[in-house]
mmCIF file of C-alpha atoms in Angstrom:
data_model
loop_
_atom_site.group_PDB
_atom_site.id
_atom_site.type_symbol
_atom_site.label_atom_id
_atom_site.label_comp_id
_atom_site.label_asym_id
_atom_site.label_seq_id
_atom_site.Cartn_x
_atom_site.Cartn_y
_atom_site.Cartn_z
ATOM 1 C CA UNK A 1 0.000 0.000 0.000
ATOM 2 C CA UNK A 2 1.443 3.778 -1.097
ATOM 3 C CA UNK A 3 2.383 5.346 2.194
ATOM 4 C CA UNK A 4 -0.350 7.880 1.146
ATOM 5 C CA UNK A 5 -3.368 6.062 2.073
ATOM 6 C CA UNK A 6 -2.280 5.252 5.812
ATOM 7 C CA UNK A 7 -2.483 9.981 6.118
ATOM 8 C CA UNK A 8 -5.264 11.145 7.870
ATOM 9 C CA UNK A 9 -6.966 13.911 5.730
ATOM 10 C CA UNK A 10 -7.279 17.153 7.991
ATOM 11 C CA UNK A 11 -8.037 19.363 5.109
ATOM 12 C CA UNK A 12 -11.036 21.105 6.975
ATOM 13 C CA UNK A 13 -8.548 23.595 8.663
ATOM 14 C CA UNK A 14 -8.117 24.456 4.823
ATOM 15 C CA UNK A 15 -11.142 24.566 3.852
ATOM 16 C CA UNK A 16 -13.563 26.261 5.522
ATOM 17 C CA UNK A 17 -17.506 26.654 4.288
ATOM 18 C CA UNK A 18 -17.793 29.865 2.456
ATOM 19 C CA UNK A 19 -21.438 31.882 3.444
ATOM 20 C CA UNK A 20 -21.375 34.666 0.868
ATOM 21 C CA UNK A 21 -22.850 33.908 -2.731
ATOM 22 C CA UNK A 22 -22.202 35.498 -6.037
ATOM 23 C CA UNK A 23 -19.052 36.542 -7.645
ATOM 24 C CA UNK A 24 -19.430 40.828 -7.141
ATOM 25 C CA UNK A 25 -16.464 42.052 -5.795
ATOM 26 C CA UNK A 26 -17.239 43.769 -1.723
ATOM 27 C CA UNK A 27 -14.592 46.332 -2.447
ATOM 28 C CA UNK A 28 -16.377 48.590 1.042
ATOM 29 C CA UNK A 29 -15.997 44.958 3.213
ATOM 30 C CA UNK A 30 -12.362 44.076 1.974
ATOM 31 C CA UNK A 31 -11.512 47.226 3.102
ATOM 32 C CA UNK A 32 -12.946 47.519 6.315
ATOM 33 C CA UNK A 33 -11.253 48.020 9.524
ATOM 34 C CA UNK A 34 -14.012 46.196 11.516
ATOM 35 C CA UNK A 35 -13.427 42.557 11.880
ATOM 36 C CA UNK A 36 -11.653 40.171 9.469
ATOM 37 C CA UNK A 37 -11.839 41.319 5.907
ATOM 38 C CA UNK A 38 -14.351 39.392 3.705
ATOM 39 C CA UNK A 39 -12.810 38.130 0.023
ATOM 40 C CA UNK A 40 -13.111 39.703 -2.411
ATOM 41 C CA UNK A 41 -14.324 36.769 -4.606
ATOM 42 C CA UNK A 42 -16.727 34.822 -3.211
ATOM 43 C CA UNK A 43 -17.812 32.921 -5.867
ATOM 44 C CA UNK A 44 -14.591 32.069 -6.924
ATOM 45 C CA UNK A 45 -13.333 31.712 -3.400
ATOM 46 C CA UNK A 46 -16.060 28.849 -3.164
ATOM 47 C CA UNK A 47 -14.730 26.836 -6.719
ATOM 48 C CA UNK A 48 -11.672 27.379 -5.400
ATOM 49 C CA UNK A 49 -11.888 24.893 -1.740
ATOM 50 C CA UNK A 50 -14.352 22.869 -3.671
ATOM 51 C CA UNK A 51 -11.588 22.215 -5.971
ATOM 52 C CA UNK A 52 -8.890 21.716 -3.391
ATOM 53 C CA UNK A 53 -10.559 19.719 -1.261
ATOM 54 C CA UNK A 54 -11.275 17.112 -4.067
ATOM 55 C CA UNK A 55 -7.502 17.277 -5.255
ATOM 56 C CA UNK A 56 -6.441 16.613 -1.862
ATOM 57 C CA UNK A 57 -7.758 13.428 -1.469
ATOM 58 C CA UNK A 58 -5.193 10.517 -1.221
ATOM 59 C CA UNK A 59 -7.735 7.462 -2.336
ATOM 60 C CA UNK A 60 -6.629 7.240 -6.025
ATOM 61 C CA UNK A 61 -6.846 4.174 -7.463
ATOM 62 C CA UNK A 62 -5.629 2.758 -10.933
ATOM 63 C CA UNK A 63 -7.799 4.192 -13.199
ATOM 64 C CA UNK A 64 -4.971 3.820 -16.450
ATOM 65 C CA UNK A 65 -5.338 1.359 -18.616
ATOM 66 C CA UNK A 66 -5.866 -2.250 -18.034
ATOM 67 C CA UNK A 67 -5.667 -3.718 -21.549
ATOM 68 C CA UNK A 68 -3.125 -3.428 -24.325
ATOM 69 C CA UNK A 69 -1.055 -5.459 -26.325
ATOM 70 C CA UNK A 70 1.193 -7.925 -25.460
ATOM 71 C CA UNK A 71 5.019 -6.504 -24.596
ATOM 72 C CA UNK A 72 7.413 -6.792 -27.805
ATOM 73 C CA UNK A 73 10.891 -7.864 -27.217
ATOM 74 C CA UNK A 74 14.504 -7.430 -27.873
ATOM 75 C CA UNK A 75 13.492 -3.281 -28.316
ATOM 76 C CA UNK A 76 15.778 -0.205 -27.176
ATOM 77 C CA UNK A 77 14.902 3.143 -25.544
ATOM 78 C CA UNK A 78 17.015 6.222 -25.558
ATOM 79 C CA UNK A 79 15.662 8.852 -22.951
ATOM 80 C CA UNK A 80 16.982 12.190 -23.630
ATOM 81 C CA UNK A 81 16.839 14.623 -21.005
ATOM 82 C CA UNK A 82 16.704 18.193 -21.422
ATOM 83 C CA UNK A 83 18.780 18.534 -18.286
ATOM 84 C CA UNK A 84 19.187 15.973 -15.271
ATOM 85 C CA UNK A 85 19.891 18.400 -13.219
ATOM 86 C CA UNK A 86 15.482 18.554 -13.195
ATOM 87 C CA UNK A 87 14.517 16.497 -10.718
ATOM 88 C CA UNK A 88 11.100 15.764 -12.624
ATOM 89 C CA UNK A 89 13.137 15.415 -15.709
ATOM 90 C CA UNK A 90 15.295 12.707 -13.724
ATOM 91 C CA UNK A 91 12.601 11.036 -11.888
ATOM 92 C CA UNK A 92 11.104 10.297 -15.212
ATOM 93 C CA UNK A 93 14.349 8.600 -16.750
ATOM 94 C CA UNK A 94 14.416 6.135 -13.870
ATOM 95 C CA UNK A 95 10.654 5.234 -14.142
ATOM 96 C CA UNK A 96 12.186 4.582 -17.778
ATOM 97 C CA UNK A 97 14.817 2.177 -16.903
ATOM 98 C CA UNK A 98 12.559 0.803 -14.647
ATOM 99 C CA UNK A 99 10.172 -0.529 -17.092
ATOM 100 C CA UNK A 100 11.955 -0.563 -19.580
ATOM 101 C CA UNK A 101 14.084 -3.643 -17.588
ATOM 102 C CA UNK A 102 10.654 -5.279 -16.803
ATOM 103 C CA UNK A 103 9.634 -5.713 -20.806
ATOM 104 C CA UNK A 104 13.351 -6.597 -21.423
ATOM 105 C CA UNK A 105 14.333 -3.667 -23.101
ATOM 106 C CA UNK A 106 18.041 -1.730 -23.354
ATOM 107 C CA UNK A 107 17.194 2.207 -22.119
ATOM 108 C CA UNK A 108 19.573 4.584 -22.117
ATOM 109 C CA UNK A 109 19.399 8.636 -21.055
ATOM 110 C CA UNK A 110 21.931 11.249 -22.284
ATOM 111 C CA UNK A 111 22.081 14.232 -20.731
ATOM 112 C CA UNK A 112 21.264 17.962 -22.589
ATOM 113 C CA UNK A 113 22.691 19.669 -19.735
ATOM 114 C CA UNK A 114 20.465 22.339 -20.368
ATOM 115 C CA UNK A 115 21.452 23.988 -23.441
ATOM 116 C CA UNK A 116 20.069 23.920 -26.816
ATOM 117 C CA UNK A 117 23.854 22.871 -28.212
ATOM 118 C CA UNK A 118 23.783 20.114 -25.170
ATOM 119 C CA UNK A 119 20.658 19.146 -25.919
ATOM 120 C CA UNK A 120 21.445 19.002 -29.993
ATOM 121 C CA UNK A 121 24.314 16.756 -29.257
ATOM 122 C CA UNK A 122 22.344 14.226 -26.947
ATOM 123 C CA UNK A 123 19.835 14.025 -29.839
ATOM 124 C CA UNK A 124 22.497 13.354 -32.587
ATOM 125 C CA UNK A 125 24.130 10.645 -29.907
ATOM 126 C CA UNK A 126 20.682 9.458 -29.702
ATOM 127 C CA UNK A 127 20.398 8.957 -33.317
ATOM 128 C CA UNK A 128 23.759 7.447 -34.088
ATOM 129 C CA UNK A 129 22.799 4.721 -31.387
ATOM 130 C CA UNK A 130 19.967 3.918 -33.766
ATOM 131 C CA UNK A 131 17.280 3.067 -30.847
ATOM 132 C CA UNK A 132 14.144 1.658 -31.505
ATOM 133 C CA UNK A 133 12.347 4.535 -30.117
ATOM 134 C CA UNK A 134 13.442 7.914 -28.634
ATOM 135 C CA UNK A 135 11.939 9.911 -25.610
ATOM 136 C CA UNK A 136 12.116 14.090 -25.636
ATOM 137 C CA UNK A 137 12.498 14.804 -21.905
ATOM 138 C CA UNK A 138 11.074 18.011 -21.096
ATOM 139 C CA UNK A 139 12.420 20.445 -23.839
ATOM 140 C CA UNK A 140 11.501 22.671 -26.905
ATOM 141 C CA UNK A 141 12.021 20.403 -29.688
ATOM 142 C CA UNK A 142 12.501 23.806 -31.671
ATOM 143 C CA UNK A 143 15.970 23.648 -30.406
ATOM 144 C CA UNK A 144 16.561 20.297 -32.048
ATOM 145 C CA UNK A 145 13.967 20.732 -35.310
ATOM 146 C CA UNK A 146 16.152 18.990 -37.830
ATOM 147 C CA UNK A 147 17.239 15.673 -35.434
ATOM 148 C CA UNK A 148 13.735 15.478 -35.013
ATOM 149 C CA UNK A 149 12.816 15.119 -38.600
ATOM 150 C CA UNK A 150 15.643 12.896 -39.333
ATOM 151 C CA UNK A 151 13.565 10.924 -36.543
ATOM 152 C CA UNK A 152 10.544 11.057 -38.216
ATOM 153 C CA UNK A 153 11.948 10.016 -41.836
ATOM 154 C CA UNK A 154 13.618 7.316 -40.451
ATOM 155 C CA UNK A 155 10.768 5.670 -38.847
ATOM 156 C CA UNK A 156 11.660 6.369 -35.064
ATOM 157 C CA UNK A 157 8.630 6.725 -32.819
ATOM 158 C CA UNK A 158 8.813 10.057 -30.830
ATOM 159 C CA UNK A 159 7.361 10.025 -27.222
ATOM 160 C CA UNK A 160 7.463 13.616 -25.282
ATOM 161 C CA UNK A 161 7.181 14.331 -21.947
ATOM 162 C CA UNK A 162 6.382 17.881 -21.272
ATOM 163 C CA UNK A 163 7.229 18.467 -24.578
ATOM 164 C CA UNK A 164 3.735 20.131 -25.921
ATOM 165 C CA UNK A 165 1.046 21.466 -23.857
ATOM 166 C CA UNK A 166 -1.482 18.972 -24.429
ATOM 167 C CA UNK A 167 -1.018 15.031 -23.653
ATOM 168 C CA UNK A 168 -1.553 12.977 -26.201
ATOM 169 C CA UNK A 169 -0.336 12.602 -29.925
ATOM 170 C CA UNK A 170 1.238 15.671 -31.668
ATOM 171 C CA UNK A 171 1.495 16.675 -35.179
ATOM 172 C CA UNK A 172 3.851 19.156 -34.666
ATOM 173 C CA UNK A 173 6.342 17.922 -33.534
ATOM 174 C CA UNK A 174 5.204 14.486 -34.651
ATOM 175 C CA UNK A 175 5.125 12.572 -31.790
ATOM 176 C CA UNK A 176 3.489 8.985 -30.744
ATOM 177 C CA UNK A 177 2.193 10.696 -27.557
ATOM 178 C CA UNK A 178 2.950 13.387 -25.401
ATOM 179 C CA UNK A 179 3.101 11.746 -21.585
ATOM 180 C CA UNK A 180 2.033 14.953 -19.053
ATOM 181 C CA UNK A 181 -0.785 15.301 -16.710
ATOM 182 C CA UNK A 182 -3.323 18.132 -18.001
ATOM 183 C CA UNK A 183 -1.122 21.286 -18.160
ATOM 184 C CA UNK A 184 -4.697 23.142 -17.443
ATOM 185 C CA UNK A 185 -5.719 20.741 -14.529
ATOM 186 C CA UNK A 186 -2.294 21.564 -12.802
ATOM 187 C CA UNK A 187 -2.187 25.659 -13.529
ATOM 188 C CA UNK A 188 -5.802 25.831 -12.299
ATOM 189 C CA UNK A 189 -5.564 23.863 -9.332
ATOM 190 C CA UNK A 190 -2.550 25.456 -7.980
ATOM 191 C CA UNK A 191 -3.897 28.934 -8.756
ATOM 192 C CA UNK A 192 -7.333 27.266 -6.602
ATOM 193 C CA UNK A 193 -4.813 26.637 -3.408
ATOM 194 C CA UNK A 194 -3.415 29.922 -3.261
ATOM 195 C CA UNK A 195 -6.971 31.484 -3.693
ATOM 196 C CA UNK A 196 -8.487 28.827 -1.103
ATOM 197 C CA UNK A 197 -5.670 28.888 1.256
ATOM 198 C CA UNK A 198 -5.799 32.950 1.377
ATOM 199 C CA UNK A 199 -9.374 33.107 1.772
ATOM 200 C CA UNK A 200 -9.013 34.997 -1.301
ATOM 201 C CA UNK A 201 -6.534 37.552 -0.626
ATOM 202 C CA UNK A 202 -2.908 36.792 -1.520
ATOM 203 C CA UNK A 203 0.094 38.538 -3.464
ATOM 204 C CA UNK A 204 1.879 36.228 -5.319
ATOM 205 C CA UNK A 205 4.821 35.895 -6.824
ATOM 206 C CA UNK A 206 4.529 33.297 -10.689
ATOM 207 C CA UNK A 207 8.230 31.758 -11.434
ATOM 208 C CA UNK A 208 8.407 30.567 -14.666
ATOM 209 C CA UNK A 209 10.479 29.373 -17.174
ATOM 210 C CA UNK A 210 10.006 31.123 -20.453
ATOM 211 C CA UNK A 211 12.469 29.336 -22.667
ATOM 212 C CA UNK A 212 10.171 26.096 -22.613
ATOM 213 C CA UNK A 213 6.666 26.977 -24.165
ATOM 214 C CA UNK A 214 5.288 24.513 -21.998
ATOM 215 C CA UNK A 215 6.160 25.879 -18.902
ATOM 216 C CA UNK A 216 5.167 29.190 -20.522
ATOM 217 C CA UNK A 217 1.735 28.197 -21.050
ATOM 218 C CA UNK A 218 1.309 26.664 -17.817
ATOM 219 C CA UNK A 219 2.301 29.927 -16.298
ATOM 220 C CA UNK A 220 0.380 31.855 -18.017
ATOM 221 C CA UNK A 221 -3.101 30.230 -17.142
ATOM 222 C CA UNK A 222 -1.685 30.081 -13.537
ATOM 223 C CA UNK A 223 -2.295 34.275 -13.844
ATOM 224 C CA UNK A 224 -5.320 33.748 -16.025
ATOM 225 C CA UNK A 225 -7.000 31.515 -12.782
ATOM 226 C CA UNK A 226 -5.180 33.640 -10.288
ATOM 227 C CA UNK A 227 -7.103 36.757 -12.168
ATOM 228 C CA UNK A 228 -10.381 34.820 -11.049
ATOM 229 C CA UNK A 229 -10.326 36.506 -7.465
ATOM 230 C CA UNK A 230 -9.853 40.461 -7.354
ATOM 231 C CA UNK A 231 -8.207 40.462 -3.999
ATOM 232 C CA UNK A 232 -5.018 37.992 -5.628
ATOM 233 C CA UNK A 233 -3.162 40.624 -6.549
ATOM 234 C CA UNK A 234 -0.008 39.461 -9.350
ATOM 235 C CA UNK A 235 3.210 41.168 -7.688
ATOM 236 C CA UNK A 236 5.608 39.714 -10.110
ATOM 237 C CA UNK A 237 6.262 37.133 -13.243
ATOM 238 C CA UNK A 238 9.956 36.066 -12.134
ATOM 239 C CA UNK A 239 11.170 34.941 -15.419
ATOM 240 C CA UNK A 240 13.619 32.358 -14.743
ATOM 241 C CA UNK A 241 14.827 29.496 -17.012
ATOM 242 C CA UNK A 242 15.616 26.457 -15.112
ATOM 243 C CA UNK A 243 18.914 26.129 -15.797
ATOM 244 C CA UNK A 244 19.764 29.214 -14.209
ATOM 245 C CA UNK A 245 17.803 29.068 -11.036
ATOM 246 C CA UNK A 246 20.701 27.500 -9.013
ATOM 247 C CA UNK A 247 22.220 30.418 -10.285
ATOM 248 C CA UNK A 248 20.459 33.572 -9.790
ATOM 249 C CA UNK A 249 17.613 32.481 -7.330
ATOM 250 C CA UNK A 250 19.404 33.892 -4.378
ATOM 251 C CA UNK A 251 19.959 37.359 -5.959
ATOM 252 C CA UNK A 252 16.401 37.407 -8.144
ATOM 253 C CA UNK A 253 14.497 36.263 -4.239
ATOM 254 C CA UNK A 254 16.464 38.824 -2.108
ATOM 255 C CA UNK A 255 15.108 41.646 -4.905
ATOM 256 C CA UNK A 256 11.770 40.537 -4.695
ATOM 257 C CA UNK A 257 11.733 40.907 -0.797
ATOM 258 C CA UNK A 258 12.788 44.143 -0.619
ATOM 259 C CA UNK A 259 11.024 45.485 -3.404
ATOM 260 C CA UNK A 260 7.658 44.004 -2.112
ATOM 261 C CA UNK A 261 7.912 42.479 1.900
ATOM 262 C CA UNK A 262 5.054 41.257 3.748
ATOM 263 C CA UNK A 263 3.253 42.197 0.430
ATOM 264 C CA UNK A 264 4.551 38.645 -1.017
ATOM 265 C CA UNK A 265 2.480 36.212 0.691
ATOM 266 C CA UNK A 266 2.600 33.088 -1.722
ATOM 267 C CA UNK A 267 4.280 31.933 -4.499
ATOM 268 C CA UNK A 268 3.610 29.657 -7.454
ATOM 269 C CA UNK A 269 6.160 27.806 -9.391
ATOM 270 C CA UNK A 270 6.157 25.718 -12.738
ATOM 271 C CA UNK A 271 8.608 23.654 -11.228
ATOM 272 C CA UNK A 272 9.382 22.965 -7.128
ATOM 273 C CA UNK A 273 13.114 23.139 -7.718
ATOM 274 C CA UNK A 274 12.802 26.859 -7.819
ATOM 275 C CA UNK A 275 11.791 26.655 -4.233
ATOM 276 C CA UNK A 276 14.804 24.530 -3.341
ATOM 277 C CA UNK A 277 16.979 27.270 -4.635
ATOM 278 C CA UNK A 278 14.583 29.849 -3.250
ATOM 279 C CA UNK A 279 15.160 28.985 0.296
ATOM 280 C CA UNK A 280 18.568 29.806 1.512
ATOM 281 C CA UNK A 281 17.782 33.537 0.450
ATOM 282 C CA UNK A 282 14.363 33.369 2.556
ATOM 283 C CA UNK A 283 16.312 32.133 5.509
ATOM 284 C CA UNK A 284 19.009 34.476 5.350
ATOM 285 C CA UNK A 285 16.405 37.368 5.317
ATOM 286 C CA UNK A 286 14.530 35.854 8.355
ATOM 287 C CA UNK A 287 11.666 34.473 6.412
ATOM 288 C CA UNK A 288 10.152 30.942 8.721
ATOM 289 C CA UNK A 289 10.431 28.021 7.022
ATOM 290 C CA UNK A 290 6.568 27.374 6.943
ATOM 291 C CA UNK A 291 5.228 30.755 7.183
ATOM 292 C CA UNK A 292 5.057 33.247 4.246
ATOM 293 C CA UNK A 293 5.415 33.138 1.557
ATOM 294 C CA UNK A 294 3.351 29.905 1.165
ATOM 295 C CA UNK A 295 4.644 28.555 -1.647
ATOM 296 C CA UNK A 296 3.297 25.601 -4.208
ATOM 297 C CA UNK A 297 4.969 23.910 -7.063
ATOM 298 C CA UNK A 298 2.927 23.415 -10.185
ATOM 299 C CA UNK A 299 5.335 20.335 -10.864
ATOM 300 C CA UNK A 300 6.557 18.104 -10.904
ATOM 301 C CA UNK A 301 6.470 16.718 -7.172
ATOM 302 C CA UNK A 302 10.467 15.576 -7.039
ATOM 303 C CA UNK A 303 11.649 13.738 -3.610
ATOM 304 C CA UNK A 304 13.273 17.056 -2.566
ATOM 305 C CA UNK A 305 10.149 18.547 -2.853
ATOM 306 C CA UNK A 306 8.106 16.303 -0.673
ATOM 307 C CA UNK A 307 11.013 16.480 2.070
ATOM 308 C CA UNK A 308 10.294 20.088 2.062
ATOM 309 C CA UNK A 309 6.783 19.865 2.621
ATOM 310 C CA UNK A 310 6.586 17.178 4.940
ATOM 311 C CA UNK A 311 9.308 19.168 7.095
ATOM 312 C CA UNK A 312 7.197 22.646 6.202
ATOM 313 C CA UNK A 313 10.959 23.831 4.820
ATOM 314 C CA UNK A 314 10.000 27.000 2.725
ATOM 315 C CA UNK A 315 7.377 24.914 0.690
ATOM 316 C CA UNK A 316 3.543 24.444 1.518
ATOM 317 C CA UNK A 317 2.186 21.817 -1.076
ATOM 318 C CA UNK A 318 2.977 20.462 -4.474
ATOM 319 C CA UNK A 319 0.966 19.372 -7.675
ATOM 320 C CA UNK A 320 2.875 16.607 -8.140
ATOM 321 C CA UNK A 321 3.452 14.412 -11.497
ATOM 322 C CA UNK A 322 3.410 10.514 -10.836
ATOM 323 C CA UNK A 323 6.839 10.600 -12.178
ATOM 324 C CA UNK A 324 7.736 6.768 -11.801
ATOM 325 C CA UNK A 325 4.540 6.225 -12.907
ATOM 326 C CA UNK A 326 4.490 8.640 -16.033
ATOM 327 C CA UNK A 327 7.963 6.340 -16.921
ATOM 328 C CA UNK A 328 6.328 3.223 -16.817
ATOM 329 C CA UNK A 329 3.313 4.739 -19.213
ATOM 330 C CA UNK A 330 6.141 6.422 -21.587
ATOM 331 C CA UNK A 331 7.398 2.299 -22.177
ATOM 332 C CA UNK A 332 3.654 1.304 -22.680
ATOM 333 C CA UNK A 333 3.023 3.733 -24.966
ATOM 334 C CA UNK A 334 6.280 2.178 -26.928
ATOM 335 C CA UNK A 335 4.794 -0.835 -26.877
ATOM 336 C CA UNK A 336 1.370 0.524 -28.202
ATOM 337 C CA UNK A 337 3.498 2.070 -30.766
ATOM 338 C CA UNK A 338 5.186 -1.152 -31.772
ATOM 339 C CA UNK A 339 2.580 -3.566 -32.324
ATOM 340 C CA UNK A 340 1.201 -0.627 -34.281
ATOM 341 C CA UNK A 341 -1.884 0.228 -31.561
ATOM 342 C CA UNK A 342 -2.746 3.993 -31.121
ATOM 343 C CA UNK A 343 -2.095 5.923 -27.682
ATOM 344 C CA UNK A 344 -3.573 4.275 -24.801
ATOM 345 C CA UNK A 345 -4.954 8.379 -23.829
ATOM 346 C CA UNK A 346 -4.279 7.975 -20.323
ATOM 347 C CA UNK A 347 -3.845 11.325 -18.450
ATOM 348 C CA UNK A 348 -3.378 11.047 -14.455
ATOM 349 C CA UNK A 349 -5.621 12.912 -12.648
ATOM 350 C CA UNK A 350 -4.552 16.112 -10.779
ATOM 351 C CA UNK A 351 -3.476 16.110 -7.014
ATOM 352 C CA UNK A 352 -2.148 18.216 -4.383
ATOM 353 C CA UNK A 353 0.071 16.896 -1.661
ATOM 354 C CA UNK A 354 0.683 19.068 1.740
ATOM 355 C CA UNK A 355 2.483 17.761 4.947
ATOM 356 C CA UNK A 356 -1.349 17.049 6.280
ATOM 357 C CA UNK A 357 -1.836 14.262 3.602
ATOM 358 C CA UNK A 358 1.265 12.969 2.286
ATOM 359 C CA UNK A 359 1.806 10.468 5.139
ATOM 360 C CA UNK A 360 5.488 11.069 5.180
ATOM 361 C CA UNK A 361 5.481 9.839 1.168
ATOM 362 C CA UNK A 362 8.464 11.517 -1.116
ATOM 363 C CA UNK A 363 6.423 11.113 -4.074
ATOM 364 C CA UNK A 364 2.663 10.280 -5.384
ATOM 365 C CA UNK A 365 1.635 7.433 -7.555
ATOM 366 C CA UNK A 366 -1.648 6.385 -8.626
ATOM 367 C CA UNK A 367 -1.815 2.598 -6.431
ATOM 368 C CA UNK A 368 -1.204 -0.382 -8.538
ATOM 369 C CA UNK A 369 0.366 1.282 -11.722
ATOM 370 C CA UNK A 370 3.063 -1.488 -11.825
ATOM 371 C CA UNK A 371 0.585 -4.748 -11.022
ATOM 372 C CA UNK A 372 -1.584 -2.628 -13.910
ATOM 373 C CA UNK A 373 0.994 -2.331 -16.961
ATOM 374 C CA UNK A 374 2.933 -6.075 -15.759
ATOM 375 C CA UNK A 375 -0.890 -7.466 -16.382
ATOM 376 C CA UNK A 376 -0.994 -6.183 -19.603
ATOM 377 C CA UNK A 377 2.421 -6.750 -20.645
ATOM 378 C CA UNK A 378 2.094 -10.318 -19.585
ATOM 379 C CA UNK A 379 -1.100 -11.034 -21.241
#
């Protein structure tokens, strides 16, 4: 049993009932002196904890596929990773290997470091290897147009993760399937914590990583939900590409404290790792590890991140991808793609893990992925 199920659920101190209706904005109340100030949101403040409290919920059981052909033999995988230094990126590539050496497959990741010359050379090293089938780990594939195409002529089937914004197979670039939970699901639902878990009052802080268009677009509708509630006010889009936040986090978080103080009460990121960074420079300016900012990572739910949460170390919750889980799928799919089957179409569903209902857990799985995919495999 995932560690998950054995947490107790105490999401009520979250989510309290909301008593005010409609979605006008009580500009005269928020700014009252008399009493605690009422959101200025309601209606959206409502969606919000109705939406939280569902994503919260640590019952998930399989609900991927169950049927699918046969596993294929004697096949090889080359996982190329737009940088390792990603700990979603990472956690992926050893859900890889993982099933990869269950179907009896050779797997192999090379590392982009980062750049769009690394990442051009892992892709030619990729292709020289001639592999069965090739995985694009989390970057623009604009960076590597041409190795892609010499991909597609030669017959290689192309499996993203992260790659487009939408799961699912992609024309452009052509790809088997793209493996990523909804990019919407996971912008909205962070956006719906920081609303909830605010009461509807909040100014937040978006990092973002606008080198990658999906990271981009997940930012983006982050604001757009955010936008929902009047009284979350946007301080800042802290454009930051993820190879660089080791970096310049330290500098670009001390700016944004003394430009804005106790004004920056949460943050969301595309990617937890930012927070890992992040958190030296909120200690050093006397910032408690689990009071404000509150921050959430929109992705993609790395060990490191759950350690922070569980020890309430400068993170609050995470929208975590099933990263092991999303690995085992990506060899699937391959298999699906070899005995010439469409995409299975699975997309996990969204969830949000906090130290109240992770149970101690470093990651989040949906239960019995790997009885699931060995069933079908075996068949």
């Amino acid at each position: 049993m995932h560690p998950t199920r054995k947490a107790v659920v105490t999401a009520a101190a979250l989510l309290t009932v909301v008593s005010a209706a409609g979605c006008e904005s009580d500009t005269t109340a928020s700014h009252s002196n008399n009493g605690p100030a009422k959101p200025g949101c309601p209606a959206a403040l409502s969606r919000a904890k109705q939406a939280v409290k569902k994503a919260q919920d640590v019952d998930a059981p399989w609900t991927g596929p169950t049927t699918g052909p046969k596993a294929v033999h004697g096949k090889s995988i080359v996982y190329i990773a737009q940088t390792l230094s990603n700990p979603g990126v990472a956690g992926v590539a050893q859900g890889v290997q993982e099933a990869a050496k269950v179907v009896g497959w050779r797997a192999r990741t090379i590392n982009g470091k980062g750049t769009p010359d690394g990442v051009r050379a892992a892709f030619k090293e990729a292709l020289a290897l001639k592999p069965d089938g090739i995985v694009l780990g989390s970057f623009d594939f604009k960076v590597a147009r041409k190795e892609v195409e010499e991909a597609n002529k030669a017959g290689i089937p192309l499996i993203g993760w992260h790659v487009t914004p939408s799961p699912g197979p992609a024309k452009k670039p052509k790809l088997f399937t793209n493996v990523t939970s909804s990019l919407g699901d996971v912008a909205k639902i962070s956006a719906d914590w920081t609303i909830a878990r605010s009461n509807g009052r909040a100014g937040v802080v978006v990092f973002t990583d606008p080198t990658i268009p999906f990271a981009k677009r997940k930012s983006d509708l982050i604001k757009k939900r955010l936008a929902t509630c009047s009284d979350v006010k946007l301080l800042k889009t802290e454009n930051l590409p993820i190879p660089e936040a080791n970096s310049r986090s330290n500098k670009e978080v001390s700016s944004l404290l003394k430009r804005f103080g106790d004004k920056w009460t949460y943050s969301i990121a595309i990617n937890d790792l930012y927070f890992r960074h992040a958190a030296p420079a909120l200690r050093a300016a006397g910032k408690k590890g689990a009071g404000a900012p509150f921050n959430i990572g929109a992705g993609d739910g790395d060990p490191s991140a759950f350690q922070r949460v569980n020890g309430k170390q400068f993170q609050t919750a995470t929208v975590p991808e099933p990263l092991s889980e999303q690995g085992w799928q990506i060899i699937d799919e391959f298999n699906r793609a070899f005995s010439d089957r469409p995409a299975s179409g699975y997309v996990a569903p969204v969830h949000i893990s906090t130290a109240d209902n992770t149970g101690g857990a470093l990651s989040w799985d949906s239960e019995g992925y790997r009885q699931a995919y060995r069933k079908i495999w075996d068949s």
